[in-house]
Amino acid sequence: QVQLVESGGGMVQAGGSLRLSCAASGRTFSRYAMGWFRQAPGKEREFVAAISWSGGRTYYGDSVKGRFTISRDNAKSTAYLQMNSLKAEDTAVYYCAAPRTTGWVAPMRQSEYGYWGQGTQVTVSS
């Protein structure tokens, strides 16, 4: 059974940085893409970033481009989200996600992902 466990969330001042981690287990991590999404209070869950199985392709939501970086370490079965220049509007619960299959048609679409972590809270104070 695939399990995804996020860590690294917390509270930070605006302009600060955090790095989220997503530890995966239950299957061969290196064969699958990974994604990060977030959900702020009262808002729909939105796409943040995604990375291909090799790390060679990355995608970002418009609101985080240039500030966030997604990466992965296949040897550690872990994906990361480095968040810099954080803003109050980045406050949300952040979820990592993985697709059920190795196929990856629309990385930004939530329906592409069949496995989700429990989420980690990120709070940015202004």
PDB file of C-alpha atoms in Angstrom:
ATOM      1  CA  GLN A   1       0.000   0.000   0.000  1.00  0.00           C
ATOM      2  CA  VAL A   2       1.356   3.388  -0.996  1.00  0.00           C
ATOM      3  CA  GLN A   3       1.886   5.810   1.849  1.00  0.00           C
ATOM      4  CA  LEU A   4       2.937   9.451   1.649  1.00  0.00           C
ATOM      5  CA  VAL A   5       4.015  11.319   4.758  1.00  0.00           C
ATOM      6  CA  GLU A   6       4.680  15.055   4.678  1.00  0.00           C
ATOM      7  CA  SER A   7       6.830  16.913   7.145  1.00  0.00           C
ATOM      8  CA  GLY A   8       8.520  20.277   7.502  1.00  0.00           C
ATOM      9  CA  GLY A   9       5.534  22.530   7.893  1.00  0.00           C
ATOM     10  CA  GLY A  10       5.350  25.237  10.518  1.00  0.00           C
ATOM     11  CA  MET A  11       5.074  28.919  11.123  1.00  0.00           C
ATOM     12  CA  VAL A  12       7.374  31.425   9.478  1.00  0.00           C
ATOM     13  CA  GLN A  13       7.452  35.165   8.927  1.00  0.00           C
ATOM     14  CA  ALA A  14       6.813  36.661   5.520  1.00  0.00           C
ATOM     15  CA  GLY A  15       9.965  36.572   3.436  1.00  0.00           C
ATOM     16  CA  GLY A  16      11.202  33.456   5.156  1.00  0.00           C
ATOM     17  CA  SER A  17      11.748  29.929   3.879  1.00  0.00           C
ATOM     18  CA  LEU A  18      10.619  26.401   4.631  1.00  0.00           C
ATOM     19  CA  ARG A  19      11.372  23.035   3.084  1.00  0.00           C
ATOM     20  CA  LEU A  20       8.689  20.412   3.000  1.00  0.00           C
ATOM     21  CA  SER A  21       9.468  16.726   2.633  1.00  0.00           C
ATOM     22  CA  CYS A  22       7.290  13.883   1.423  1.00  0.00           C
ATOM     23  CA  ALA A  23       8.469  10.391   2.287  1.00  0.00           C
ATOM     24  CA  ALA A  24       6.937   7.684   0.131  1.00  0.00           C
ATOM     25  CA  SER A  25       6.692   3.949   0.720  1.00  0.00           C
ATOM     26  CA  GLY A  26       4.868   0.949  -0.667  1.00  0.00           C
ATOM     27  CA  ARG A  27       6.186   0.887  -4.231  1.00  0.00           C
ATOM     28  CA  THR A  28       9.180   1.804  -6.381  1.00  0.00           C
ATOM     29  CA  PHE A  29       9.336   5.555  -5.832  1.00  0.00           C
ATOM     30  CA  SER A  30      11.622   6.276  -8.767  1.00  0.00           C
ATOM     31  CA  ARG A  31       9.065   5.115 -11.344  1.00  0.00           C
ATOM     32  CA  TYR A  32       6.429   7.716 -10.521  1.00  0.00           C
ATOM     33  CA  ALA A  33       5.940  11.449 -10.765  1.00  0.00           C
ATOM     34  CA  MET A  34       5.150  13.444  -7.636  1.00  0.00           C
ATOM     35  CA  GLY A  35       3.124  16.545  -6.984  1.00  0.00           C
ATOM     36  CA  TRP A  36       2.416  19.147  -4.335  1.00  0.00           C
ATOM     37  CA  PHE A  37      -0.935  20.828  -3.787  1.00  0.00           C
ATOM     38  CA  ARG A  38      -2.233  23.196  -1.147  1.00  0.00           C
ATOM     39  CA  GLN A  39      -5.538  24.221   0.340  1.00  0.00           C
ATOM     40  CA  ALA A  40      -6.141  27.458   2.185  1.00  0.00           C
ATOM     41  CA  PRO A  41      -9.127  27.937   4.506  1.00  0.00           C
ATOM     42  CA  GLY A  42     -12.300  28.493   2.530  1.00  0.00           C
ATOM     43  CA  LYS A  43     -10.584  27.846  -0.801  1.00  0.00           C
ATOM     44  CA  GLU A  44     -10.317  24.951  -3.182  1.00  0.00           C
ATOM     45  CA  ARG A  45      -7.206  22.828  -3.276  1.00  0.00           C
ATOM     46  CA  GLU A  46      -4.786  24.162  -5.871  1.00  0.00           C
ATOM     47  CA  PHE A  47      -1.775  22.890  -7.746  1.00  0.00           C
ATOM     48  CA  VAL A  48       1.622  24.003  -6.488  1.00  0.00           C
ATOM     49  CA  ALA A  49       4.303  21.951  -8.229  1.00  0.00           C
ATOM     50  CA  ALA A  50       5.029  18.611  -9.870  1.00  0.00           C
ATOM     51  CA  ILE A  51       8.096  16.663 -10.902  1.00  0.00           C
ATOM     52  CA  SER A  52       8.614  13.771 -13.273  1.00  0.00           C
ATOM     53  CA  TRP A  53       9.993  10.415 -12.155  1.00  0.00           C
ATOM     54  CA  SER A  54      13.534  11.376 -13.166  1.00  0.00           C
ATOM     55  CA  GLY A  55      13.352  14.954 -11.999  1.00  0.00           C
ATOM     56  CA  GLY A  56      13.951  16.133 -15.531  1.00  0.00           C
ATOM     57  CA  ARG A  57      10.617  17.908 -15.873  1.00  0.00           C
ATOM     58  CA  THR A  58       9.074  20.252 -13.362  1.00  0.00           C
ATOM     59  CA  TYR A  59       5.885  22.279 -13.344  1.00  0.00           C
ATOM     60  CA  TYR A  60       4.759  25.126 -11.120  1.00  0.00           C
ATOM     61  CA  GLY A  61       1.602  27.002 -10.373  1.00  0.00           C
ATOM     62  CA  ASP A  62       1.695  30.634 -11.430  1.00  0.00           C
ATOM     63  CA  SER A  63       1.531  31.933  -7.880  1.00  0.00           C
ATOM     64  CA  VAL A  64       4.711  30.128  -6.804  1.00  0.00           C
ATOM     65  CA  LYS A  65       6.903  30.331  -9.896  1.00  0.00           C
ATOM     66  CA  GLY A  66      10.307  31.729  -9.097  1.00  0.00           C
ATOM     67  CA  ARG A  67       9.851  31.226  -5.347  1.00  0.00           C
ATOM     68  CA  PHE A  68       9.276  27.494  -4.886  1.00  0.00           C
ATOM     69  CA  THR A  69      11.406  24.603  -6.117  1.00  0.00           C
ATOM     70  CA  ILE A  70      10.354  20.976  -6.290  1.00  0.00           C
ATOM     71  CA  SER A  71      12.962  18.238  -6.221  1.00  0.00           C
ATOM     72  CA  ARG A  72      13.314  14.586  -5.401  1.00  0.00           C
ATOM     73  CA  ASP A  73      15.834  12.090  -4.117  1.00  0.00           C
ATOM     74  CA  ASN A  74      14.946   8.698  -5.549  1.00  0.00           C
ATOM     75  CA  ALA A  75      17.515   6.950  -3.356  1.00  0.00           C
ATOM     76  CA  LYS A  76      15.637   8.226  -0.311  1.00  0.00           C
ATOM     77  CA  SER A  77      12.135   7.859  -1.811  1.00  0.00           C
ATOM     78  CA  THR A  78      11.492  11.451  -0.858  1.00  0.00           C
ATOM     79  CA  ALA A  79      10.197  14.514  -2.652  1.00  0.00           C
ATOM     80  CA  TYR A  80      10.848  18.048  -1.479  1.00  0.00           C
ATOM     81  CA  LEU A  81       9.320  21.468  -1.834  1.00  0.00           C
ATOM     82  CA  GLN A  82      11.679  24.336  -1.089  1.00  0.00           C
ATOM     83  CA  MET A  83       9.650  27.466  -0.420  1.00  0.00           C
ATOM     84  CA  ASN A  84      11.399  30.835  -0.422  1.00  0.00           C
ATOM     85  CA  SER A  85      10.150  34.401  -0.164  1.00  0.00           C
ATOM     86  CA  LEU A  86       7.035  33.177   1.560  1.00  0.00           C
ATOM     87  CA  LYS A  87       3.972  35.380   1.615  1.00  0.00           C
ATOM     88  CA  ALA A  88       0.928  35.445   3.863  1.00  0.00           C
ATOM     89  CA  GLU A  89      -1.129  34.099   0.957  1.00  0.00           C
ATOM     90  CA  ASP A  90       1.005  30.944   0.955  1.00  0.00           C
ATOM     91  CA  THR A  91      -0.634  29.956   4.223  1.00  0.00           C
ATOM     92  CA  ALA A  92      -2.340  26.619   3.642  1.00  0.00           C
ATOM     93  CA  VAL A  93      -2.244  22.910   4.285  1.00  0.00           C
ATOM     94  CA  TYR A  94       0.242  21.410   1.839  1.00  0.00           C
ATOM     95  CA  TYR A  95      -0.289  17.924   0.449  1.00  0.00           C
ATOM     96  CA  CYS A  96       2.008  15.715  -1.529  1.00  0.00           C
ATOM     97  CA  ALA A  97       0.467  13.404  -4.072  1.00  0.00           C
ATOM     98  CA  ALA A  98       1.444  10.575  -6.380  1.00  0.00           C
ATOM     99  CA  PRO A  99      -0.265   9.137  -9.445  1.00  0.00           C
ATOM    100  CA  ARG A 100      -1.546   5.554  -9.466  1.00  0.00           C
ATOM    101  CA  THR A 101       0.213   4.800 -12.738  1.00  0.00           C
ATOM    102  CA  THR A 102       3.467   5.719 -14.404  1.00  0.00           C
ATOM    103  CA  GLY A 103       1.539   7.597 -17.077  1.00  0.00           C
ATOM    104  CA  TRP A 104       1.366  11.339 -16.491  1.00  0.00           C
ATOM    105  CA  VAL A 105      -0.779  13.350 -18.840  1.00  0.00           C
ATOM    106  CA  ALA A 106      -1.711  16.492 -16.934  1.00  0.00           C
ATOM    107  CA  PRO A 107       0.586  17.095 -13.956  1.00  0.00           C
ATOM    108  CA  MET A 108      -1.433  20.067 -12.747  1.00  0.00           C
ATOM    109  CA  ARG A 109      -4.713  18.174 -12.576  1.00  0.00           C
ATOM    110  CA  GLN A 110      -5.718  16.698  -9.228  1.00  0.00           C
ATOM    111  CA  SER A 111      -7.428  13.782 -10.907  1.00  0.00           C
ATOM    112  CA  GLU A 112      -3.997  12.583 -12.093  1.00  0.00           C
ATOM    113  CA  TYR A 113      -3.103  11.686  -8.537  1.00  0.00           C
ATOM    114  CA  GLY A 114      -4.508   8.690  -6.695  1.00  0.00           C
ATOM    115  CA  TYR A 115      -2.449   8.812  -3.516  1.00  0.00           C
ATOM    116  CA  TRP A 116      -2.334  11.700  -1.064  1.00  0.00           C
ATOM    117  CA  GLY A 117      -0.539  12.457   2.147  1.00  0.00           C
ATOM    118  CA  GLN A 118      -2.230  13.713   5.274  1.00  0.00           C
ATOM    119  CA  GLY A 119      -1.008  17.266   4.771  1.00  0.00           C
ATOM    120  CA  THR A 120       1.239  19.612   6.682  1.00  0.00           C
ATOM    121  CA  GLN A 121       0.282  23.098   7.823  1.00  0.00           C
ATOM    122  CA  VAL A 122       2.277  26.102   6.638  1.00  0.00           C
ATOM    123  CA  THR A 123       1.476  29.430   8.249  1.00  0.00           C
ATOM    124  CA  VAL A 124       3.114  32.631   7.072  1.00  0.00           C
ATOM    125  CA  SER A 125       2.713  35.649   9.286  1.00  0.00           C
ATOM    126  CA  SER A 126       2.884  39.119   7.799  1.00  0.00           C
TER     127      SER A 126
END
